Short mmCIF file of the C-alpha atoms (twelve columns), coordinates in Angstrom:
data_MODEL
# 
_entry.id   MODEL 
# 
loop_
_atom_site.group_PDB 
_atom_site.id 
_atom_site.type_symbol 
_atom_site.label_atom_id 
_atom_site.label_alt_id 
_atom_site.label_comp_id 
_atom_site.label_asym_id 
_atom_site.label_seq_id 
_atom_site.Cartn_x 
_atom_site.Cartn_y 
_atom_site.Cartn_z 
_atom_site.pdbx_PDB_model_num 
ATOM 1   C CA . MET A 1   -3.172 -12.492 24.171 1 
ATOM 2   C CA . LEU A 2   -1.007 -9.454  24.758 1 
ATOM 3   C CA . ILE A 3   2.047  -9.047  22.521 1 
ATOM 4   C CA . SER A 4   5.180  -10.492 24.132 1 
ATOM 5   C CA . PRO A 5   7.450  -7.855  25.683 1 
ATOM 6   C CA . TYR A 6   10.521 -10.093 25.333 1 
ATOM 7   C CA . LYS A 7   12.978 -9.687  22.472 1 
ATOM 8   C CA . PRO A 8   15.198 -12.730 21.893 1 
ATOM 9   C CA . GLY A 9   17.857 -11.682 19.412 1 
ATOM 10  C CA . GLY A 10  16.963 -8.011  19.821 1 
ATOM 11  C CA . THR A 11  17.288 -5.211  22.321 1 
ATOM 12  C CA . PRO A 12  15.022 -5.894  25.317 1 
ATOM 13  C CA . PRO A 13  12.665 -3.029  26.180 1 
ATOM 14  C CA . TYR A 14  13.624 -3.304  29.849 1 
ATOM 15  C CA . LEU A 15  17.304 -3.274  30.770 1 
ATOM 16  C CA . ALA A 16  17.786 -4.607  34.290 1 
ATOM 17  C CA . GLY A 17  20.937 -4.488  36.392 1 
ATOM 18  C CA . ARG A 18  22.944 -2.115  34.194 1 
ATOM 19  C CA . SER A 19  22.462 1.237   35.923 1 
ATOM 20  C CA . ARG A 20  26.155 1.392   36.889 1 
ATOM 21  C CA . GLU A 21  27.298 0.934   33.295 1 
ATOM 22  C CA . LEU A 22  24.764 3.418   31.923 1 
ATOM 23  C CA . GLN A 23  25.883 6.003   34.473 1 
ATOM 24  C CA . ALA A 24  29.520 5.413   33.519 1 
ATOM 25  C CA . ILE A 25  28.656 6.109   29.885 1 
ATOM 26  C CA . ARG A 26  26.790 9.288   30.861 1 
ATOM 27  C CA . ASP A 27  29.882 10.403  32.781 1 
ATOM 28  C CA . PHE A 28  32.027 9.627   29.744 1 
ATOM 29  C CA . LEU A 29  29.792 11.818  27.558 1 
ATOM 30  C CA . ALA A 30  29.598 14.648  30.104 1 
ATOM 31  C CA . PRO A 31  32.492 16.743  28.669 1 
ATOM 32  C CA . VAL A 32  30.781 16.806  25.284 1 
ATOM 33  C CA . VAL A 33  27.503 17.953  26.836 1 
ATOM 34  C CA . ALA A 34  28.990 20.456  29.272 1 
ATOM 35  C CA . HIS A 35  31.852 21.952  27.276 1 
ATOM 36  C CA . GLY A 36  31.332 20.937  23.644 1 
ATOM 37  C CA . GLU A 37  34.684 19.149  23.595 1 
ATOM 38  C CA . LYS A 38  35.811 15.706  22.516 1 
ATOM 39  C CA . ALA A 39  35.425 12.972  25.114 1 
ATOM 40  C CA . ASP A 40  38.456 11.054  26.293 1 
ATOM 41  C CA . ALA A 41  39.856 8.155   24.300 1 
ATOM 42  C CA . GLN A 42  37.067 5.872   23.112 1 
ATOM 43  C CA . MET A 43  35.085 3.946   25.718 1 
ATOM 44  C CA . VAL A 44  34.763 0.215   25.063 1 
ATOM 45  C CA . LEU A 45  32.147 -2.062  26.636 1 
ATOM 46  C CA . HIS A 46  33.511 -5.589  26.806 1 
ATOM 47  C CA . GLY A 47  32.389 -8.995  27.961 1 
ATOM 48  C CA . PRO A 48  31.396 -12.440 26.690 1 
ATOM 49  C CA . ARG A 49  28.736 -12.949 24.055 1 
ATOM 50  C CA . GLY A 50  25.119 -12.709 25.084 1 
ATOM 51  C CA . ILE A 51  25.770 -10.723 28.262 1 
ATOM 52  C CA . GLY A 52  24.084 -7.597  26.912 1 
ATOM 53  C CA . LYS A 53  26.815 -5.341  25.488 1 
ATOM 54  C CA . THR A 54  24.772 -4.327  22.450 1 
ATOM 55  C CA . SER A 55  21.686 -3.710  24.576 1 
ATOM 56  C CA . VAL A 56  23.603 -1.459  26.975 1 
ATOM 57  C CA . MET A 57  25.159 0.486   24.111 1 
ATOM 58  C CA . ALA A 58  21.790 0.824   22.377 1 
ATOM 59  C CA . ALA A 59  20.190 2.138   25.582 1 
ATOM 60  C CA . ALA A 60  23.038 4.609   26.046 1 
ATOM 61  C CA . ALA A 61  22.786 5.724   22.422 1 
ATOM 62  C CA . SER A 62  19.043 6.235   22.755 1 
ATOM 63  C CA . GLN A 63  19.547 8.386   25.846 1 
ATOM 64  C CA . ALA A 64  22.293 10.340  24.091 1 
ATOM 65  C CA . ALA A 65  19.965 11.053  21.177 1 
ATOM 66  C CA . GLU A 66  17.366 12.379  23.624 1 
ATOM 67  C CA . ASP A 67  20.073 14.590  25.115 1 
ATOM 68  C CA . GLY A 68  20.816 16.153  21.744 1 
ATOM 69  C CA . PHE A 69  23.549 13.978  20.238 1 
ATOM 70  C CA . VAL A 70  23.520 12.952  16.614 1 
ATOM 71  C CA . VAL A 71  24.161 9.190   16.843 1 
ATOM 72  C CA . ALA A 72  25.852 7.217   14.065 1 
ATOM 73  C CA . TRP A 73  25.834 3.428   14.550 1 
ATOM 74  C CA . THR A 74  27.726 0.748   12.675 1 
ATOM 75  C CA . SER A 75  28.803 -2.863  13.294 1 
ATOM 76  C CA . CYS A 76  32.009 -4.672  12.366 1 
ATOM 77  C CA . HIS A 77  31.947 -8.118  10.793 1 
ATOM 78  C CA . ARG A 78  34.558 -10.838 10.344 1 
ATOM 79  C CA . LYS A 79  37.610 -8.564  10.020 1 
ATOM 80  C CA . GLU A 80  36.053 -6.838  7.008  1 
ATOM 81  C CA . PRO A 81  36.335 -3.090  6.227  1 
ATOM 82  C CA . PHE A 82  33.928 -0.902  8.186  1 
ATOM 83  C CA . LEU A 83  35.057 2.716   7.806  1 
ATOM 84  C CA . ALA A 84  33.163 3.290   4.551  1 
ATOM 85  C CA . ASP A 85  30.013 2.016   6.278  1 
ATOM 86  C CA . LEU A 86  30.749 4.296   9.224  1 
ATOM 87  C CA . ALA A 87  31.058 7.282   6.884  1 
ATOM 88  C CA . ARG A 88  27.697 6.459   5.310  1 
ATOM 89  C CA . SER A 89  26.168 5.957   8.757  1 
ATOM 90  C CA . ILE A 90  27.349 9.411   9.809  1 
ATOM 91  C CA . ASP A 91  25.899 10.871  6.621  1 
ATOM 92  C CA . ARG A 92  22.510 9.224   7.271  1 
ATOM 93  C CA . ALA A 93  22.514 10.269  10.926 1 
ATOM 94  C CA . LEU A 94  23.118 13.904  9.999  1 
ATOM 95  C CA . GLU A 95  20.350 13.728  7.425  1 
ATOM 96  C CA . ARG A 96  17.887 12.262  9.957  1 
ATOM 97  C CA . ALA A 97  18.800 15.021  12.407 1 
ATOM 98  C CA . GLU A 98  18.126 17.596  9.673  1 
ATOM 99  C CA . VAL A 99  21.653 18.914  9.879  1 
ATOM 100 C CA . THR A 100 22.543 21.149  6.979  1 
ATOM 101 C CA . ASP A 101 24.697 19.036  4.699  1 
ATOM 102 C CA . PRO A 102 27.449 21.279  3.326  1 
ATOM 103 C CA . PRO A 103 29.041 20.099  0.041  1 
ATOM 104 C CA . ARG A 104 32.398 19.808  1.803  1 
ATOM 105 C CA . LEU A 105 31.034 17.263  4.277  1 
ATOM 106 C CA . ARG A 106 29.427 15.157  1.544  1 
ATOM 107 C CA . ALA A 107 32.703 15.247  -0.389 1 
ATOM 108 C CA . THR A 108 34.544 14.092  2.726  1 
ATOM 109 C CA . VAL A 109 32.187 11.110  3.115  1 
ATOM 110 C CA . ASP A 110 32.991 10.121  -0.459 1 
ATOM 111 C CA . ARG A 111 36.694 10.688  0.188  1 
ATOM 112 C CA . VAL A 112 36.704 8.338   3.185  1 
ATOM 113 C CA . ALA A 113 35.035 5.625   1.127  1 
ATOM 114 C CA . LEU A 114 37.763 6.127   -1.488 1 
ATOM 115 C CA . GLU A 115 40.778 6.422   0.814  1 
ATOM 116 C CA . VAL A 116 40.041 3.345   2.923  1 
ATOM 117 C CA . GLY A 117 39.690 1.275   -0.214 1 
ATOM 118 C CA . VAL A 118 43.156 1.978   -1.592 1 
ATOM 119 C CA . PRO A 119 45.658 -0.899  -1.861 1 
ATOM 120 C CA . ALA A 120 47.762 0.622   0.926  1 
ATOM 121 C CA . VAL A 121 45.009 -0.103  3.445  1 
ATOM 122 C CA . ALA A 122 44.701 -3.691  2.226  1 
ATOM 123 C CA . LYS A 123 48.459 -4.042  2.651  1 
ATOM 124 C CA . LEU A 124 48.145 -2.594  6.157  1 
ATOM 125 C CA . SER A 125 45.713 -5.337  7.176  1 
ATOM 126 C CA . ALA A 126 47.950 -7.965  5.592  1 
ATOM 127 C CA . ASP A 127 50.917 -6.661  7.581  1 
ATOM 128 C CA . PHE A 128 48.907 -6.970  10.791 1 
ATOM 129 C CA . LYS A 129 48.176 -10.607 9.993  1 
ATOM 130 C CA . ARG A 130 51.906 -11.229 9.584  1 
ATOM 131 C CA . GLY A 131 52.508 -9.744  13.037 1 
ATOM 132 C CA . HIS A 132 54.127 -6.504  11.854 1 
ATOM 133 C CA . LYS A 133 53.480 -3.061  13.352 1 
ATOM 134 C CA . PRO A 134 52.851 -1.071  10.154 1 
ATOM 135 C CA . THR A 135 52.139 2.648   9.917  1 
ATOM 136 C CA . PRO A 136 48.612 3.459   8.680  1 
ATOM 137 C CA . PRO A 137 48.524 5.489   5.433  1 
ATOM 138 C CA . SER A 138 48.366 9.193   6.275  1 
ATOM 139 C CA . GLY A 139 45.836 9.925   3.540  1 
ATOM 140 C CA . ALA A 140 43.269 7.616   5.080  1 
ATOM 141 C CA . ILE A 141 43.901 8.973   8.584  1 
ATOM 142 C CA . ALA A 142 43.495 12.542  7.361  1 
ATOM 143 C CA . ALA A 143 40.271 11.657  5.558  1 
ATOM 144 C CA . VAL A 144 38.765 10.118  8.708  1 
ATOM 145 C CA . GLU A 145 39.955 13.073  10.802 1 
ATOM 146 C CA . ASP A 146 38.241 15.484  8.417  1 
ATOM 147 C CA . LEU A 147 35.042 13.438  8.484  1 
ATOM 148 C CA . LEU A 148 34.933 13.309  12.295 1 
ATOM 149 C CA . THR A 149 35.694 16.998  12.786 1 
ATOM 150 C CA . GLN A 150 33.233 18.257  10.182 1 
ATOM 151 C CA . ALA A 151 30.458 15.924  11.305 1 
ATOM 152 C CA . ALA A 152 31.013 16.757  14.990 1 
ATOM 153 C CA . VAL A 153 30.834 20.497  14.372 1 
ATOM 154 C CA . ALA A 154 27.774 20.094  12.145 1 
ATOM 155 C CA . SER A 155 26.089 17.930  14.803 1 
ATOM 156 C CA . SER A 156 26.344 20.712  17.361 1 
ATOM 157 C CA . GLY A 157 23.965 22.704  15.178 1 
ATOM 158 C CA . SER A 158 21.335 19.998  14.654 1 
ATOM 159 C CA . GLN A 159 18.017 21.529  13.635 1 
ATOM 160 C CA . THR A 160 16.043 18.659  15.163 1 
ATOM 161 C CA . HIS A 161 17.413 19.328  18.643 1 
ATOM 162 C CA . GLY A 162 17.709 23.085  18.328 1 
ATOM 163 C CA . SER A 163 21.247 23.633  19.533 1 
ATOM 164 C CA . GLY A 164 22.665 20.133  19.187 1 
ATOM 165 C CA . VAL A 165 25.247 18.611  21.515 1 
ATOM 166 C CA . GLY A 166 27.610 16.839  19.152 1 
ATOM 167 C CA . LEU A 167 28.329 13.505  17.487 1 
ATOM 168 C CA . LEU A 168 28.293 10.068  19.135 1 
ATOM 169 C CA . ILE A 169 29.783 7.236   17.105 1 
ATOM 170 C CA . ALA A 170 28.695 3.771   18.286 1 
ATOM 171 C CA . ILE A 171 30.562 0.753   16.898 1 
ATOM 172 C CA . ASP A 172 29.310 -2.728  17.750 1 
ATOM 173 C CA . GLU A 173 31.358 -5.949  17.473 1 
ATOM 174 C CA . LEU A 174 34.525 -3.846  17.632 1 
ATOM 175 C CA . HIS A 175 36.703 -6.946  17.993 1 
ATOM 176 C CA . ALA A 176 35.678 -7.986  14.468 1 
ATOM 177 C CA . GLY A 177 36.890 -4.808  12.755 1 
ATOM 178 C CA . ALA A 178 39.593 -5.046  10.090 1 
ATOM 179 C CA . PRO A 179 42.879 -4.390  11.959 1 
ATOM 180 C CA . GLY A 180 44.094 -1.866  9.401  1 
ATOM 181 C CA . GLU A 181 40.916 0.173   9.657  1 
ATOM 182 C CA . LEU A 182 40.907 0.023   13.451 1 
ATOM 183 C CA . ALA A 183 44.417 1.486   13.298 1 
ATOM 184 C CA . ILE A 184 43.215 4.316   11.057 1 
ATOM 185 C CA . LEU A 185 40.294 5.157   13.351 1 
ATOM 186 C CA . LEU A 186 42.422 5.022   16.505 1 
ATOM 187 C CA . ASN A 187 45.087 7.245   14.966 1 
ATOM 188 C CA . ALA A 188 42.506 9.754   13.731 1 
ATOM 189 C CA . SER A 189 40.841 9.900   17.148 1 
ATOM 190 C CA . GLN A 190 44.201 10.260  18.911 1 
ATOM 191 C CA . ASN A 191 45.206 13.133  16.628 1 
ATOM 192 C CA . LEU A 192 42.003 15.017  17.458 1 
ATOM 193 C CA . ASN A 193 42.841 14.947  21.166 1 
ATOM 194 C CA . ARG A 194 45.332 17.756  20.560 1 
ATOM 195 C CA . GLU A 195 42.470 20.177  19.855 1 
ATOM 196 C CA . ARG A 196 39.680 18.409  21.693 1 
ATOM 197 C CA . GLU A 197 38.032 21.694  22.759 1 
ATOM 198 C CA . HIS A 198 36.927 22.304  19.154 1 
ATOM 199 C CA . TYR A 199 35.239 18.965  18.452 1 
ATOM 200 C CA . PRO A 200 32.081 17.781  20.287 1 
ATOM 201 C CA . LEU A 201 32.679 14.097  19.614 1 
ATOM 202 C CA . ALA A 202 32.624 10.752  21.451 1 
ATOM 203 C CA . ILE A 203 33.362 7.209   20.278 1 
ATOM 204 C CA . LEU A 204 31.684 4.288   22.058 1 
ATOM 205 C CA . GLY A 205 32.393 0.690   21.144 1 
ATOM 206 C CA . ALA A 206 31.363 -2.793  22.249 1 
ATOM 207 C CA . GLY A 207 33.261 -6.036  21.827 1 
ATOM 208 C CA . LEU A 208 34.398 -9.303  23.307 1 
ATOM 209 C CA . THR A 209 36.979 -9.528  26.072 1 
ATOM 210 C CA . SER A 210 39.640 -9.953  23.367 1 
ATOM 211 C CA . THR A 211 39.038 -6.375  22.194 1 
ATOM 212 C CA . LEU A 212 41.707 -4.928  24.511 1 
ATOM 213 C CA . GLY A 213 44.450 -6.945  22.862 1 
ATOM 214 C CA . ILE A 214 43.074 -6.277  19.386 1 
ATOM 215 C CA . LEU A 215 43.011 -2.498  19.834 1 
ATOM 216 C CA . THR A 216 46.459 -2.504  21.439 1 
ATOM 217 C CA . SER A 217 47.811 -4.449  18.458 1 
ATOM 218 C CA . ALA A 218 46.189 -1.981  16.054 1 
ATOM 219 C CA . ALA A 219 47.719 1.025   17.839 1 
ATOM 220 C CA . THR A 220 49.784 1.030   21.029 1 
ATOM 221 C CA . PHE A 221 47.680 3.819   22.523 1 
ATOM 222 C CA . GLY A 222 44.594 1.656   21.981 1 
ATOM 223 C CA . GLU A 223 45.305 0.326   25.469 1 
ATOM 224 C CA . ARG A 224 44.424 3.793   26.793 1 
ATOM 225 C CA . SER A 225 40.796 3.279   25.877 1 
ATOM 226 C CA . ARG A 226 38.357 3.562   28.744 1 
ATOM 227 C CA . TRP A 227 37.389 -0.037  29.431 1 
ATOM 228 C CA . LEU A 228 33.981 -0.843  30.855 1 
ATOM 229 C CA . GLY A 229 33.524 -4.539  31.608 1 
ATOM 230 C CA . LEU A 230 30.031 -5.978  31.931 1 
ATOM 231 C CA . PRO A 231 29.826 -8.442  34.836 1 
ATOM 232 C CA . GLU A 232 27.389 -11.322 34.923 1 
ATOM 233 C CA . LEU A 233 23.920 -10.304 36.073 1 
ATOM 234 C CA . GLN A 234 22.734 -11.485 39.482 1 
ATOM 235 C CA . ASP A 235 19.623 -13.625 39.854 1 
ATOM 236 C CA . GLU A 236 17.605 -10.674 41.132 1 
ATOM 237 C CA . ASP A 237 18.523 -8.643  38.044 1 
ATOM 238 C CA . LEU A 238 17.599 -11.470 35.686 1 
ATOM 239 C CA . ALA A 239 14.325 -11.992 37.575 1 
ATOM 240 C CA . GLU A 240 13.601 -8.295  37.198 1 
ATOM 241 C CA . ALA A 241 14.232 -8.575  33.452 1 
ATOM 242 C CA . ILE A 242 11.548 -11.277 33.363 1 
ATOM 243 C CA . VAL A 243 8.965  -9.743  35.666 1 
ATOM 244 C CA . ALA A 244 9.162  -6.000  35.008 1 
ATOM 245 C CA . PRO A 245 8.187  -6.001  31.290 1 
ATOM 246 C CA . ALA A 246 5.166  -8.179  32.082 1 
ATOM 247 C CA . THR A 247 4.139  -5.970  35.007 1 
ATOM 248 C CA . GLU A 248 4.009  -2.985  32.678 1 
ATOM 249 C CA . LEU A 249 1.371  -4.899  30.676 1 
ATOM 250 C CA . GLY A 250 -0.612 -5.901  33.746 1 
ATOM 251 C CA . VAL A 251 0.667  -9.493  33.816 1 
ATOM 252 C CA . SER A 252 2.337  -11.136 36.829 1 
ATOM 253 C CA . TRP A 253 4.690  -14.111 37.136 1 
ATOM 254 C CA . HIS A 254 4.453  -16.779 39.809 1 
ATOM 255 C CA . PRO A 255 7.827  -16.864 41.625 1 
ATOM 256 C CA . ASP A 256 8.274  -20.557 40.857 1 
ATOM 257 C CA . ALA A 257 7.737  -19.852 37.150 1 
ATOM 258 C CA . VAL A 258 10.538 -17.282 37.281 1 
ATOM 259 C CA . ARG A 259 12.870 -19.765 38.965 1 
ATOM 260 C CA . LEU A 260 12.109 -22.399 36.323 1 
ATOM 261 C CA . VAL A 261 12.992 -19.964 33.533 1 
ATOM 262 C CA . LEU A 262 16.255 -18.901 35.181 1 
ATOM 263 C CA . ALA A 263 17.356 -22.522 35.583 1 
ATOM 264 C CA . ALA A 264 16.395 -23.486 32.022 1 
ATOM 265 C CA . ALA A 265 18.178 -20.406 30.640 1 
ATOM 266 C CA . HIS A 266 21.424 -21.205 32.525 1 
ATOM 267 C CA . ARG A 267 21.066 -17.646 33.867 1 
ATOM 268 C CA . TYR A 268 22.334 -16.415 30.483 1 
ATOM 269 C CA . PRO A 269 20.698 -13.088 29.452 1 
ATOM 270 C CA . HIS A 270 20.018 -14.049 25.837 1 
ATOM 271 C CA . PHE A 271 18.517 -17.394 26.820 1 
ATOM 272 C CA . VAL A 272 16.406 -15.641 29.476 1 
ATOM 273 C CA . GLN A 273 14.782 -13.666 26.666 1 
ATOM 274 C CA . VAL A 274 14.314 -16.840 24.580 1 
ATOM 275 C CA . MET A 275 12.705 -18.784 27.434 1 
ATOM 276 C CA . SER A 276 10.574 -15.866 28.656 1 
ATOM 277 C CA . SER A 277 9.211  -15.297 25.169 1 
ATOM 278 C CA . ALA A 278 8.419  -18.991 24.722 1 
ATOM 279 C CA . VAL A 279 6.677  -19.132 28.113 1 
ATOM 280 C CA . TRP A 280 4.668  -16.008 27.287 1 
ATOM 281 C CA . HIS A 281 3.359  -17.595 24.085 1 
ATOM 282 C CA . ALA A 282 2.528  -20.803 25.975 1 
ATOM 283 C CA . ALA A 283 0.613  -18.855 28.633 1 
ATOM 284 C CA . ARG A 284 -1.071 -16.404 26.212 1 
ATOM 285 C CA . PRO A 285 -1.806 -13.981 29.058 1 
ATOM 286 C CA . ASP A 286 -4.253 -11.097 29.033 1 
ATOM 287 C CA . ASP A 287 -4.255 -8.010  31.237 1 
ATOM 288 C CA . GLY A 288 -4.551 -9.146  34.843 1 
ATOM 289 C CA . GLY A 289 -3.314 -12.678 34.127 1 
ATOM 290 C CA . THR A 290 -0.624 -14.657 35.932 1 
ATOM 291 C CA . ILE A 291 2.024  -16.867 34.339 1 
ATOM 292 C CA . SER A 292 2.081  -20.126 36.292 1 
ATOM 293 C CA . PRO A 293 4.717  -22.833 36.778 1 
ATOM 294 C CA . HIS A 294 2.630  -25.012 34.426 1 
ATOM 295 C CA . ASP A 295 2.896  -22.310 31.743 1 
ATOM 296 C CA . ALA A 296 6.622  -22.089 32.379 1 
ATOM 297 C CA . ARG A 297 7.186  -25.817 31.929 1 
ATOM 298 C CA . ALA A 298 5.214  -25.850 28.673 1 
ATOM 299 C CA . GLY A 299 7.036  -22.847 27.272 1 
ATOM 300 C CA . ILE A 300 10.474 -24.021 28.353 1 
ATOM 301 C CA . ILE A 301 10.113 -27.123 26.158 1 
ATOM 302 C CA . VAL A 302 9.716  -24.835 23.144 1 
ATOM 303 C CA . GLY A 303 12.515 -22.536 24.300 1 
ATOM 304 C CA . GLN A 304 14.881 -25.436 24.760 1 
ATOM 305 C CA . GLN A 305 14.240 -26.500 21.175 1 
ATOM 306 C CA . GLU A 306 15.127 -22.984 19.995 1 
ATOM 307 C CA . VAL A 307 18.365 -23.172 21.957 1 
ATOM 308 C CA . ALA A 308 19.088 -26.645 20.563 1 
ATOM 309 C CA . ASP A 309 18.567 -25.285 17.048 1 
ATOM 310 C CA . LEU A 310 21.143 -22.590 17.810 1 
ATOM 311 C CA . TYR A 311 23.595 -25.218 19.044 1 
ATOM 312 C CA . ARG A 312 22.933 -27.291 15.920 1 
ATOM 313 C CA . ALA A 313 23.551 -24.342 13.589 1 
ATOM 314 C CA . ARG A 314 26.914 -23.682 15.213 1 
ATOM 315 C CA . TRP A 315 27.933 -27.335 15.212 1 
ATOM 316 C CA . ASP A 316 26.994 -27.853 11.576 1 
ATOM 317 C CA . SER A 317 29.088 -24.844 10.534 1 
ATOM 318 C CA . LEU A 318 32.271 -26.557 11.725 1 
ATOM 319 C CA . THR A 319 34.715 -28.538 9.620  1 
ATOM 320 C CA . ALA A 320 35.921 -31.931 10.806 1 
ATOM 321 C CA . ALA A 321 39.052 -30.549 12.478 1 
ATOM 322 C CA . GLU A 322 37.119 -27.707 14.113 1 
ATOM 323 C CA . SER A 323 34.577 -30.200 15.434 1 
ATOM 324 C CA . ARG A 324 37.373 -32.325 16.876 1 
ATOM 325 C CA . LEU A 325 38.829 -29.296 18.649 1 
ATOM 326 C CA . ALA A 326 35.406 -28.359 20.044 1 
ATOM 327 C CA . ALA A 327 34.937 -31.934 21.264 1 
ATOM 328 C CA . THR A 328 38.382 -31.864 22.901 1 
ATOM 329 C CA . ILE A 329 37.495 -28.686 24.812 1 
ATOM 330 C CA . ALA A 330 34.145 -30.174 25.846 1 
ATOM 331 C CA . HIS A 331 35.741 -33.364 27.149 1 
ATOM 332 C CA . LEU A 332 38.387 -31.485 29.106 1 
ATOM 333 C CA . GLY A 333 36.361 -28.684 30.612 1 
ATOM 334 C CA . GLY A 334 32.659 -28.916 29.942 1 
ATOM 335 C CA . GLU A 335 31.323 -25.510 30.962 1 
ATOM 336 C CA . GLU A 336 34.656 -24.499 32.543 1 
ATOM 337 C CA . ALA A 337 37.613 -22.775 30.888 1 
ATOM 338 C CA . VAL A 338 40.500 -25.004 29.791 1 
ATOM 339 C CA . ASP A 339 44.229 -24.237 29.499 1 
ATOM 340 C CA . ARG A 340 45.456 -24.104 25.935 1 
ATOM 341 C CA . ALA A 341 48.407 -26.362 26.771 1 
ATOM 342 C CA . ALA A 342 46.036 -29.083 27.999 1 
ATOM 343 C CA . ILE A 343 43.918 -28.726 24.866 1 
ATOM 344 C CA . GLU A 344 46.916 -29.050 22.548 1 
ATOM 345 C CA . ASN A 345 48.157 -32.074 24.468 1 
ATOM 346 C CA . ALA A 346 44.806 -33.848 24.100 1 
ATOM 347 C CA . PHE A 347 44.307 -32.619 20.530 1 
ATOM 348 C CA . GLY A 348 47.710 -33.890 19.482 1 
ATOM 349 C CA . GLY A 349 49.257 -30.766 18.018 1 
ATOM 350 C CA . ASP A 350 49.059 -27.050 17.385 1 
ATOM 351 C CA . ILE A 351 45.486 -25.765 17.555 1 
ATOM 352 C CA . SER A 352 46.219 -22.233 16.292 1 
ATOM 353 C CA . PRO A 353 44.410 -22.304 12.913 1 
ATOM 354 C CA . TYR A 354 41.337 -24.119 14.250 1 
ATOM 355 C CA . ARG A 355 41.262 -22.012 17.414 1 
ATOM 356 C CA . ALA A 356 41.221 -18.865 15.248 1 
ATOM 357 C CA . ARG A 357 38.302 -20.197 13.218 1 
ATOM 358 C CA . LEU A 358 36.296 -21.172 16.306 1 
ATOM 359 C CA . LEU A 359 36.911 -17.712 17.751 1 
ATOM 360 C CA . ASP A 360 35.806 -16.122 14.481 1 
ATOM 361 C CA . LYS A 361 32.662 -18.269 14.406 1 
ATOM 362 C CA . ALA A 362 31.900 -17.270 18.016 1 
ATOM 363 C CA . VAL A 363 31.954 -20.897 19.183 1 
ATOM 364 C CA . ILE A 364 34.684 -20.294 21.765 1 
ATOM 365 C CA . GLU A 365 36.262 -17.295 23.456 1 
ATOM 366 C CA . GLU A 366 39.283 -16.542 25.603 1 
ATOM 367 C CA . ALA A 367 38.115 -16.684 29.213 1 
ATOM 368 C CA . THR A 368 41.491 -15.417 30.438 1 
ATOM 369 C CA . ARG A 369 44.872 -15.345 28.780 1 
ATOM 370 C CA . GLY A 370 45.738 -18.878 27.680 1 
ATOM 371 C CA . GLN A 371 42.327 -20.333 28.533 1 
ATOM 372 C CA . LEU A 372 39.408 -21.139 26.242 1 
ATOM 373 C CA . CYS A 373 35.746 -21.816 26.887 1 
ATOM 374 C CA . PHE A 374 32.509 -22.030 24.926 1 
ATOM 375 C CA . THR A 375 30.546 -18.840 24.370 1 
ATOM 376 C CA . LEU A 376 27.153 -20.454 25.010 1 
ATOM 377 C CA . PRO A 377 26.219 -22.221 28.249 1 
ATOM 378 C CA . GLY A 378 25.079 -25.775 27.676 1 
ATOM 379 C CA . PHE A 379 26.946 -26.099 24.380 1 
ATOM 380 C CA . ALA A 380 29.536 -28.437 25.884 1 
ATOM 381 C CA . ASP A 381 26.856 -31.015 26.714 1 
ATOM 382 C CA . PHE A 382 25.523 -30.723 23.167 1 
ATOM 383 C CA . VAL A 383 29.001 -31.306 21.730 1 
ATOM 384 C CA . LEU A 384 29.588 -34.316 23.973 1 
ATOM 385 C CA . ALA A 385 26.319 -35.800 22.766 1 
ATOM 386 C CA . GLU A 386 27.356 -35.300 19.133 1 
ATOM 387 C CA . ALA A 387 30.926 -36.503 19.034 1 
ATOM 388 C CA . ASP A 388 33.803 -37.914 21.046 1 
ATOM 389 C CA . ALA A 389 37.265 -36.311 20.907 1 
ATOM 390 C CA . THR A 390 38.753 -39.593 19.677 1 
ATOM 391 C CA . ALA A 391 36.165 -39.991 16.876 1 
ATOM 392 C CA . PRO A 392 36.211 -36.859 14.699 1 
ATOM 393 C CA . LYS A 393 33.010 -35.932 12.970 1 
ATOM 394 C CA . THR A 394 33.015 -36.265 9.184  1 
ATOM 395 C CA . ASN A 395 30.812 -34.116 7.032  1 
ATOM 396 C CA . HIS A 396 30.447 -32.841 3.504  1 
ATOM 397 C CA . ARG A 397 33.189 -30.262 4.171  1 
ATOM 398 C CA . GLY A 398 35.752 -33.002 4.627  1 
ATOM 399 C CA . ASN A 399 39.071 -32.487 6.374  1 
ATOM 400 C CA . ASP A 400 40.970 -29.226 6.547  1 
ATOM 401 C CA . GLY A 401 44.002 -30.473 4.697  1 
# 
């Protein structure tokens, strides 16, 4: 059997249907390549979970590295600090690119790790949670500015690429960044715009649809980011994502097998990778082989169990009150978005604390302002099978008090 070309949970080797977005990112990076100057305000890819934001950003970052950029990548997590990790990522990226590491730059990396850990930054995040509009500490902003400018200039002299282009910072899960640290980064980037011609630098982020509001709350000018929404892929794009990687290995798919996978995957990109991988292992094809509808049906059974395990993991992570809110949304809307007012009416009170937790756990997302829906297709049916809105689930976590 040939090794499966599908990557559930990872970056697929073949990115179908995203040429428009990749070209937009190339256009965004063009001023850095052509003139050695800072790109416009950060570009942010946004869309629901599983639609391929990370894959698009990874493909763009890979192309940028081939074009001569030094690429530093980091991910945010659960509103926790990320700037110290970003500083270390920049340091590692420069080292991999064999950029001369001047003592001043190394000292600046250490300074960022120190400055963003001071109590003032913790207070900044706390103020955001209370709904205030605090001013980020100038020491931390200056430290990040120094890091970005020094690293960008050093990147333009990368030994690996001869005459390097500059520095690309890629930040995944941007919506999950600590608000105080997002404010520091946005302010530092904004300050550098005044002398953009000196700094070959670009910042690219990816996050949920809520990222626009989060960045605007962190800094008013966050709304000036260049927003690049990822639309849902069409059936022909998803079919290409199934067929093309196999074709490169000399394996073909029967059209009916492709249609079975698309239906079983709810036409959701992540599930397409899960189902395609499961079908591949059921078929065990060799060069010149064809994946049949029979293979597809056998593999889909396995893929559906993987998806059910994912649903189960999410459901079991919920407290009793969170489960009741999820069940309320499922009863009201199923796979469709539901108005918050209708949810609160059926739930019997304010849903704010439980809504925030479900958002944080990636169980639900804001479809549009004031509307909520599940992040995974098919999860509503799973929830309805597990609990009824009028009979809250009890578990070892107990109630939320």
